[in-house]
Coordinates of C-alpha atoms in Angstrom, one line a residue:
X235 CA 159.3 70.2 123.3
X236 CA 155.8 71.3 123.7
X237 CA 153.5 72.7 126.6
X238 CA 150.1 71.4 126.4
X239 CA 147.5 72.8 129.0
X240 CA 144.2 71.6 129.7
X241 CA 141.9 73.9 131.7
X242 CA 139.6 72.3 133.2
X243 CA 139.9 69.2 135.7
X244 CA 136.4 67.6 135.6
X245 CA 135.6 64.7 133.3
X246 CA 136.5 65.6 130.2
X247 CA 139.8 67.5 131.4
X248 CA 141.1 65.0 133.0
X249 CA 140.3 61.7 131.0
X250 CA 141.8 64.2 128.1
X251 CA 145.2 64.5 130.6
X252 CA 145.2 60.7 130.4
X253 CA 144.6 59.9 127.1
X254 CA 147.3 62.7 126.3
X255 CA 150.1 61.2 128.1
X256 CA 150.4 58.6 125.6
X257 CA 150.3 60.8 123.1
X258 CA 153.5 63.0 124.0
X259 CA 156.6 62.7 123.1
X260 CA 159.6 62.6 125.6
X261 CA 160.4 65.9 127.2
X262 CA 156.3 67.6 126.5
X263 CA 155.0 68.9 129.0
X264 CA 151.4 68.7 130.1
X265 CA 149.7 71.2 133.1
X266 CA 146.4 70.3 133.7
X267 CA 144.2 73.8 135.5
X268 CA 141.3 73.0 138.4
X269 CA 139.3 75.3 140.4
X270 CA 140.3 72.2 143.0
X271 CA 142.3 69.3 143.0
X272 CA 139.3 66.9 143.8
X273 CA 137.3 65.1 140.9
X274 CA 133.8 65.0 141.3
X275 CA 131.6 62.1 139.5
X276 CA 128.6 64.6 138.9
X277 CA 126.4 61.5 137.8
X278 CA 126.2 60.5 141.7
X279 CA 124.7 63.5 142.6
X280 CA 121.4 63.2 143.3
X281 CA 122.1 59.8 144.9
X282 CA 123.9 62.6 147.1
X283 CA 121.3 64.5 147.3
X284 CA 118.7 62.1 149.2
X285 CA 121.8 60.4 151.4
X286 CA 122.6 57.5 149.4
X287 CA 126.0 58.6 148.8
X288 CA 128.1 60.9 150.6
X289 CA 131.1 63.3 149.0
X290 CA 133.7 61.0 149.5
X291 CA 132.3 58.5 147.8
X292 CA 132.2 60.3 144.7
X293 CA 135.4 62.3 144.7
X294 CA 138.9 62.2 143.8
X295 CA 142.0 63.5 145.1
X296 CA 144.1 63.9 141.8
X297 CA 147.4 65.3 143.8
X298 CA 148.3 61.7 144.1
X299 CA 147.3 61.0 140.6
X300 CA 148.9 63.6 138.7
X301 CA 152.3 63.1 140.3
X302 CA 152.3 59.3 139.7
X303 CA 151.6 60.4 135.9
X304 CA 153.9 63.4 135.7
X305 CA 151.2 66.0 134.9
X306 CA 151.2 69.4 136.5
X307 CA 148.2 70.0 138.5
X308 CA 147.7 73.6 139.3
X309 CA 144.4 74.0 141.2
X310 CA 143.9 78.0 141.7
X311 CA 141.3 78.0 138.8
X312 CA 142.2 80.8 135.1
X313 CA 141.1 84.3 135.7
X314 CA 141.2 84.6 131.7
X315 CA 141.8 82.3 128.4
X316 CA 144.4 85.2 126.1
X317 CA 144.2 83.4 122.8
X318 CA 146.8 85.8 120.8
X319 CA 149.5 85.5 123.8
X320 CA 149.0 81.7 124.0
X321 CA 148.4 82.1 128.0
X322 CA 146.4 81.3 130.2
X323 CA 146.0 83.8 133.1
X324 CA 145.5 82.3 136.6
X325 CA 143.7 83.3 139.5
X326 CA 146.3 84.4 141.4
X327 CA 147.6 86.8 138.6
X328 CA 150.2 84.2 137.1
X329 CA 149.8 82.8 134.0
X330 CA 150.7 79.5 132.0
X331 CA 152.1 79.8 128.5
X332 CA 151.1 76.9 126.1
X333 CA 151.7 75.6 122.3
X334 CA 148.5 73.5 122.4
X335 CA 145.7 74.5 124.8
X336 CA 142.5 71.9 125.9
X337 CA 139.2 73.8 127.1
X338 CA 137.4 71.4 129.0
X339 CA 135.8 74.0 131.8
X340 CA 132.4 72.8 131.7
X341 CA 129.3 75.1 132.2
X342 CA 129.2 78.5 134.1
X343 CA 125.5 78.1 136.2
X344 CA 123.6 80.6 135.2
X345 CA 121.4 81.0 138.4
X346 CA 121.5 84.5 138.4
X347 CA 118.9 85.3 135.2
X348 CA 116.1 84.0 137.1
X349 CA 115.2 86.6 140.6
X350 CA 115.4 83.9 143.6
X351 CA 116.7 81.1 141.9
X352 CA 119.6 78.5 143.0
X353 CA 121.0 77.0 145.7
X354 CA 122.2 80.5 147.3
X355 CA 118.4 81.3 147.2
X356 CA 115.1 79.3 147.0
X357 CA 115.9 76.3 145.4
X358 CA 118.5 73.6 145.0
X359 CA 120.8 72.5 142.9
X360 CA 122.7 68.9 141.8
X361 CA 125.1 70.4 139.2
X362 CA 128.0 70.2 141.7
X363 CA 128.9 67.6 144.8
X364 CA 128.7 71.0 147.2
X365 CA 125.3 71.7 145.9
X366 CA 124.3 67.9 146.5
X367 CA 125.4 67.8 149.6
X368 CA 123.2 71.1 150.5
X369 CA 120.5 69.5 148.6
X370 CA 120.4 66.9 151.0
X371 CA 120.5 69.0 154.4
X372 CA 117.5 70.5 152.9
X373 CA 115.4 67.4 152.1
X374 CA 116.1 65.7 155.1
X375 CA 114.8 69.3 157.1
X376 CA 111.6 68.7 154.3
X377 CA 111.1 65.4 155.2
X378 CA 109.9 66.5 159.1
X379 CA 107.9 69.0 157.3
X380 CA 106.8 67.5 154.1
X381 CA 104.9 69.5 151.5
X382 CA 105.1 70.3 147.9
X383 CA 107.9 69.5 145.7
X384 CA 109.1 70.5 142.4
X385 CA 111.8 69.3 140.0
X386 CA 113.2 70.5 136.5
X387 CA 114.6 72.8 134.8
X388 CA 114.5 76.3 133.2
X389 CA 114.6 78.1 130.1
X390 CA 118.0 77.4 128.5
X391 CA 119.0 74.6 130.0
X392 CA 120.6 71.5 128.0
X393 CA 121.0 69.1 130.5
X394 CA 117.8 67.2 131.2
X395 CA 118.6 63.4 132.3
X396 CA 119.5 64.6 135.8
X397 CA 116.3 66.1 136.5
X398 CA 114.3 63.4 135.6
X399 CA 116.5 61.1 137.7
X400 CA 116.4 63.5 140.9
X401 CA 112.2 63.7 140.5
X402 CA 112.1 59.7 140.7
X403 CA 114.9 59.0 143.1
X404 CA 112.9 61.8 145.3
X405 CA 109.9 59.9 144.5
X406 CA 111.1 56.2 145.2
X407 CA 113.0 58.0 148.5
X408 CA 109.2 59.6 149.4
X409 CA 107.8 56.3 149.4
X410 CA 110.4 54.4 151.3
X411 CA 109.9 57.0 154.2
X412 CA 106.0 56.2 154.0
X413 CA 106.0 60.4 153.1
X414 CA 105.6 60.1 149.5
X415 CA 101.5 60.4 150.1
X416 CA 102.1 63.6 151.8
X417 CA 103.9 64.8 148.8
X418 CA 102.6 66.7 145.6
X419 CA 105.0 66.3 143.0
X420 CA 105.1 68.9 139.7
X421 CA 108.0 68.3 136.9
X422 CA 108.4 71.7 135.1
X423 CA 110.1 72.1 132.3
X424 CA 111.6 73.7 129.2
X425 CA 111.3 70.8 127.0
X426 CA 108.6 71.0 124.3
X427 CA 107.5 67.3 125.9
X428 CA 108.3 65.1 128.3
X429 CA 111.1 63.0 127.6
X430 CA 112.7 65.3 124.5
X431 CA 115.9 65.5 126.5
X432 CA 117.0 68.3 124.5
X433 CA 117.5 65.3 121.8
X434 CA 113.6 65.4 120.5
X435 CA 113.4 62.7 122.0
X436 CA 115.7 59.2 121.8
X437 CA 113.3 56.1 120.7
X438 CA 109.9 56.4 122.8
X439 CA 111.6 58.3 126.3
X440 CA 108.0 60.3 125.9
X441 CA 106.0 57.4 126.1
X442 CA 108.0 56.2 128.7
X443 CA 109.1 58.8 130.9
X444 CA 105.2 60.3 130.6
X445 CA 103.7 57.0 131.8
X446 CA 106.8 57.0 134.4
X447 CA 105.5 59.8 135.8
X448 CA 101.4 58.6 135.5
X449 CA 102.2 55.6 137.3
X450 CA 103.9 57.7 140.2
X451 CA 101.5 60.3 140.1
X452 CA 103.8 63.2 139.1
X453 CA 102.4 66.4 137.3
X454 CA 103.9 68.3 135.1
X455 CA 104.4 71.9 132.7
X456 CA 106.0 72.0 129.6
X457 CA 107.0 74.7 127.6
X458 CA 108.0 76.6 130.9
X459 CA 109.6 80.0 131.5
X460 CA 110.2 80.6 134.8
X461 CA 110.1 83.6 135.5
X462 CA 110.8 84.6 139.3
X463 CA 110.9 82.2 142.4
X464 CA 110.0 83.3 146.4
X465 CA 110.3 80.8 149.0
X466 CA 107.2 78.9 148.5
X467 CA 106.2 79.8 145.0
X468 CA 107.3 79.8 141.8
X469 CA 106.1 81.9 138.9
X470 CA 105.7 79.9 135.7
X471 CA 104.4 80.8 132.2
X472 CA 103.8 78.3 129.9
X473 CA 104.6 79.3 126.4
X474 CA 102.7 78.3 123.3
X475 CA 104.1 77.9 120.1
X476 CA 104.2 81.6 118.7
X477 CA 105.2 83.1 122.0
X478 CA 102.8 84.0 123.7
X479 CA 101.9 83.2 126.9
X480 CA 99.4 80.5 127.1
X481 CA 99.0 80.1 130.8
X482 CA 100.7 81.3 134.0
X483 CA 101.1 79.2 137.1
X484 CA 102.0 80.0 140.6
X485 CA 103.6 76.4 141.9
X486 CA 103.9 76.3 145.5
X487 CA 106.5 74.2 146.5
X488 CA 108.3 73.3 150.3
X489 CA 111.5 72.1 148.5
X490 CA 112.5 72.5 145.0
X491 CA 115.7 71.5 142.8
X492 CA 115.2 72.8 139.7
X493 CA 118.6 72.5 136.7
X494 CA 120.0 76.2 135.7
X495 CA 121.0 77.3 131.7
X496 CA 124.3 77.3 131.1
X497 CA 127.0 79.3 129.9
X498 CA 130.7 79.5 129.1
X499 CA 132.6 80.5 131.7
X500 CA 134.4 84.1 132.7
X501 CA 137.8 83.3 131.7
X502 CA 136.7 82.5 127.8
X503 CA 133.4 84.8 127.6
X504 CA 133.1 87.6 125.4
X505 CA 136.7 86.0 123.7
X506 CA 136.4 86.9 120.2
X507 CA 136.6 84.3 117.6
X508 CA 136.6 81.7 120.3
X509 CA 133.3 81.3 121.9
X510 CA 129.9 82.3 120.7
X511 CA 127.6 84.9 122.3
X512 CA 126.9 82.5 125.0
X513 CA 130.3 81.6 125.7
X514 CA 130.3 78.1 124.4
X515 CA 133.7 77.5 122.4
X516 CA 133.1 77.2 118.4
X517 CA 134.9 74.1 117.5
X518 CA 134.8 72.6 113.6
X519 CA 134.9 68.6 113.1
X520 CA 138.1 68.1 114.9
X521 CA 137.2 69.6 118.3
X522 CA 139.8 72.6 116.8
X523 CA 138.8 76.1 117.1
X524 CA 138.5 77.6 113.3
X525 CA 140.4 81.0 114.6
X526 CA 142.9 79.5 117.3
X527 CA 143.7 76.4 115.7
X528 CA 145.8 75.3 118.7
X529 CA 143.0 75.5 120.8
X530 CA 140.4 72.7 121.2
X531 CA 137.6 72.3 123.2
X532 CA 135.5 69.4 125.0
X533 CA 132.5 68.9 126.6
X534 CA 130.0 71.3 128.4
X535 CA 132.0 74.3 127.1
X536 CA 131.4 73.3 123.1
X537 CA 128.6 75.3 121.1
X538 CA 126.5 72.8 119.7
X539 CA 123.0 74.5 118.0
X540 CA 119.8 72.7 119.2
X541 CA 117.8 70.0 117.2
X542 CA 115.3 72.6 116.0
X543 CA 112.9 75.5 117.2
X544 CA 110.9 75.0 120.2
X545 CA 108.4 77.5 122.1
X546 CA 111.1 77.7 125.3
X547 CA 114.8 77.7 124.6
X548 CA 116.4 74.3 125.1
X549 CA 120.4 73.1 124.6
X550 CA 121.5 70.4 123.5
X551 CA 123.1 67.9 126.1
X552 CA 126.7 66.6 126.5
X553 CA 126.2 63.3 127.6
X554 CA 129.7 61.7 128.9
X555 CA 129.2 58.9 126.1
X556 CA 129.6 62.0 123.8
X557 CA 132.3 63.8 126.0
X558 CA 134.5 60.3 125.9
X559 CA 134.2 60.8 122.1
X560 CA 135.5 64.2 121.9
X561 CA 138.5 63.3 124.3
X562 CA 139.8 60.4 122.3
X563 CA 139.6 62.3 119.5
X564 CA 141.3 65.6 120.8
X565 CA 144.2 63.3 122.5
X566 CA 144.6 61.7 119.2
X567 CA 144.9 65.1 116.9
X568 CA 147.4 66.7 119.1
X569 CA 149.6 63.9 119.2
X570 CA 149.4 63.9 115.6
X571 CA 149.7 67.4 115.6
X572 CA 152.9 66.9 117.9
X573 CA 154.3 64.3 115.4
X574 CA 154.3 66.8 112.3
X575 CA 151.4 64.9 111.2
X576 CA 147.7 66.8 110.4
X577 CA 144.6 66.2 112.7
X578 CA 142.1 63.3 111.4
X579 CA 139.9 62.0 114.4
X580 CA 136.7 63.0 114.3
X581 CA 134.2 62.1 117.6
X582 CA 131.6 60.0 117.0
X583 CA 129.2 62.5 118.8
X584 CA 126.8 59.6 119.9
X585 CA 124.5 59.2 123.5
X586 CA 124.5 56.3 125.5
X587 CA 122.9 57.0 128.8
X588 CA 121.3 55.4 132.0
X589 CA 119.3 57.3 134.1
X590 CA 118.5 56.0 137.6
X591 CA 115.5 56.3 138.9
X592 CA 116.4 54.5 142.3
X593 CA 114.2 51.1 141.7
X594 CA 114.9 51.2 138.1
X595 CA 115.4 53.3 135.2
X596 CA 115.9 54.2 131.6
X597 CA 118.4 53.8 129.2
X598 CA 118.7 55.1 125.7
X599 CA 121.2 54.7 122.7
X600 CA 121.6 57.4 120.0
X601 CA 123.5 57.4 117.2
X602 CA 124.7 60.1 116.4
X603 CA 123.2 61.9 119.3
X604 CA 121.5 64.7 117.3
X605 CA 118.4 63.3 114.4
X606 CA 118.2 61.8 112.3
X607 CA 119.7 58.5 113.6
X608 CA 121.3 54.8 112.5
X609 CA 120.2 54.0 116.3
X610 CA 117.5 55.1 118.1
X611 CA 116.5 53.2 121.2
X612 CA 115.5 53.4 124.6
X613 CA 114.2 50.9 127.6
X614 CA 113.3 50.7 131.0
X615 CA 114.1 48.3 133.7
X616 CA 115.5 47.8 137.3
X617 CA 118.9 46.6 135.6
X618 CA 119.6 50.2 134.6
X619 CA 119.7 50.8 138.1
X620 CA 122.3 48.1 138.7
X621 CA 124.3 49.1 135.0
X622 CA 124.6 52.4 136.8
X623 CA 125.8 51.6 140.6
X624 CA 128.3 49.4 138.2
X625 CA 129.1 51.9 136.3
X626 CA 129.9 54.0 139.1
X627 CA 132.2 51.7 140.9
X628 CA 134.7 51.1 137.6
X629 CA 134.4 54.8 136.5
X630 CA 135.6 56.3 139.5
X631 CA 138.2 53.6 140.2
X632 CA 139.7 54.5 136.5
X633 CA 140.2 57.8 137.8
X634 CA 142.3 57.0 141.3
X635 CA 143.7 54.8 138.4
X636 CA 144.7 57.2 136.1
X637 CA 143.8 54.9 133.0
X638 CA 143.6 56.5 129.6
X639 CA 141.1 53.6 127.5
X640 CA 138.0 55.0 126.4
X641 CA 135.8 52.2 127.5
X642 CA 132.8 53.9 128.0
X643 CA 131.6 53.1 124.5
X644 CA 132.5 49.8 123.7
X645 CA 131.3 48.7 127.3
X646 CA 127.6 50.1 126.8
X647 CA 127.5 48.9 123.2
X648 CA 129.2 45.3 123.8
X649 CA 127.5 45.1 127.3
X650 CA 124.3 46.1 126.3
X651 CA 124.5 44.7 123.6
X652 CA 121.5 47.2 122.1
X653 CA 118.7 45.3 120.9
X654 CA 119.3 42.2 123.4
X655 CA 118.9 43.5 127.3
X656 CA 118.6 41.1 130.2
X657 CA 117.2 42.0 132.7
X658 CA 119.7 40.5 135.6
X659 CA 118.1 38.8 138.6
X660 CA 119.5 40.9 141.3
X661 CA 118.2 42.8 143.9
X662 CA 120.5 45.4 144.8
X663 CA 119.5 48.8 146.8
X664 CA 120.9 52.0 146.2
X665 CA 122.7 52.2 149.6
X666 CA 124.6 49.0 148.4

């Protein structure tokens, strides 16, 4: 009999829990740890953010779920990850033993290396539903007293796709409101150009996202630091490439939702031989940890270097294409592990994404996700917009369904088939 505990309840914690019930053998024993016991779809977030969806249409009660699939759910969050013990101590000073233990925390925000920043200061933020929903209290109070409006994100972050999806849904919002000609609208951002991604890029998102933003008459600065934030300004250096500073801005703004770095959380930060200086977990080919080797770790939480040097620090991106990967993969080596046998599944580590943009969007394919690539593609259309309401519905209803088949990937591929989009003729709003 073994204990396997997965800390972390969000997407890759508990799709992990799923796929790892088939895996175990009568009489294992599988705890899965939450800060909560509601699952959040974090993709629907800025659709929260503008009122197009509200929390309970993007969350999950897993207490009902977890019981119908015999796993565990404690939901007091870990105070600390003690690799030697095997334990994991909880928050309320109880701990959980385990013979196999799944990180799958996701990112700590880092609001707090930038003065003013976040949603408890001067800007906003769509990295949780709670945020969202604050997000959303705040545009409607801008939309009575429109103004300037910036979107991004900051040195060190790695997760880019929402930002860009936030500026446009904001923009194709603006317009429907007849506000969006009362509106200046900056993009500022770490990324060497738009449309890297933290990827360098996936087929032409530059060209497209650039002339995107042209069309709908959205500035932007790349190569940003910024480096303090007051209630209507933000201080912004541009960097050039050996350092320097090669301009400073002061961006007034009347709202502003701009994406924070990450970092591992405080239960595994500063663990030796388990995370790096960051606090991401170090993880060789089989999502293992090389010093804890009954330890693996999925999604946000995983050290992955970025695709090269750039003026402004920028991470590399999880995507959940990636994250689905890294799941099948862990389920598979522990129950292999479980069975006497040695760990051979390796994730496939590629990006399929669809950012919404409200009347449209992109959609990119990258295989693997970091260059050089077998497949590297990208597109625009108002189908992505429908792909991703669709997307949406059946993702959230495998949750509430507690079903363990990683369809994500053969969906998009099959689906979309790559190199043969339709565009469907639909016409399908956002509220739908």
């Amino acid at each position: 009999m073994a204990d396997i505990v997965v800390l972390g309840a969000g997407l890759g914690g508990t799709l992990v829990s799923f796929e790892l019930i088939d895996q175990m053998r009568p009489g294992d024993r599988l705890t899965l740890i939450g800060q909560s016991g509601a699952y959040q779809f974090v993709p629907s977030n800025p659709w929260v953010a503008v009122g197009w969806r509200k929390r309970e249409d993007v969350e999950v009660d897993l207490t009902e779920v977890a019981r119908r699939m015999k796993i565990r759910l404690l939901t007091m969050g870990a105070r600390r990850v003690h690799p030697a013990e095997k334990r994991v101590e909880l928050e309320n000073g109880e701990s959980v033993s385990y013979d196999y233990l799944v990180i799958a925390t996701g990112p700590d925000l880092a609001f707090d290396e930038i003065a003013g920043f976040g949603p408890d200061a001067h800007t906003q933020s769509i990295c949780q539903t709670g945020h969202a929903e604050k997000a959303h209290v705040a545009f409607e109070a801008f939309c009575r007293n429109p103004g300037p409006l910036v979107v991004g994100a900051v040195q060190g972050a790695s997760c880019f796709g929402p930002a860009y999806e936030f500026a446009l849904i904001l923009e194709t919002e603006l317009r429907r409101r007849r506000l969006r000609d009362r509106v200046p609208m900056t993009f500022v951002t770490a990324e060497p150009y738009i449309g890297h991604l933290g990827l360098d890029g996936v087929g032409d998102t530059k060209g497209l996202l650039e002339s995107e933003f042209r069309q709908r008459h959205i500035k932007w600065i790349t190569n940003a630091r910024v480096t303090a934030v007051t209630s209507a300004k933000m201080m912004v250096d541009e960097i050039a490439l050996g350092g320097s500073v090669q301009a400073s801005h002061e961006v007034p703004f009347t709202y502003a939702m701009l994406l924070p770095a990450f970092r591992g959380v405080p239960a595994i930060r500063g663990v030796e031989g388990l995370v790096n200086p960051r606090g991401f977990v170090l993880v060789d080919e089989y999502q293992r940890n090389p010093t804890f080797p009954e330890i693996f770790a999925i999604g946000v939480c995983v050290a992955i270097p970025p695709t090269g040097a750039t003026p402004v620090p920028v991470g590399v991106p999880k995507t959940g294409f990636m994250i689905e990967s890294m799941v099948t993969a862990v389920a598979h080596n522990i129950g292999a592990l479980l069975k006497g046998a040695p760990v051979s599944a390796r994730p496939t580590w590629n990006a399929v994404c669809l950012a919404d943009f409200g009347d449209g969007g992109v959609a990119f394919i990258a295989q693997p996700q970091i260059p050089p690539r077998n497949v590297n593609w990208a597109a625009k259309g108002a189908w992505v917009h429908l792909a991703k309401v669709g997307f949406e519905k059946y993702f959230l209803r495998k949750i509430r369904s507690g079903e363990s088949e990683p369809f994500y990937e053969r969906f998009l591929l099959d689906q979309l088939n790559i190199h043969k989009l339709k565009e469907p003729q639909i016409d399908e709003t956002p509220h739908a």
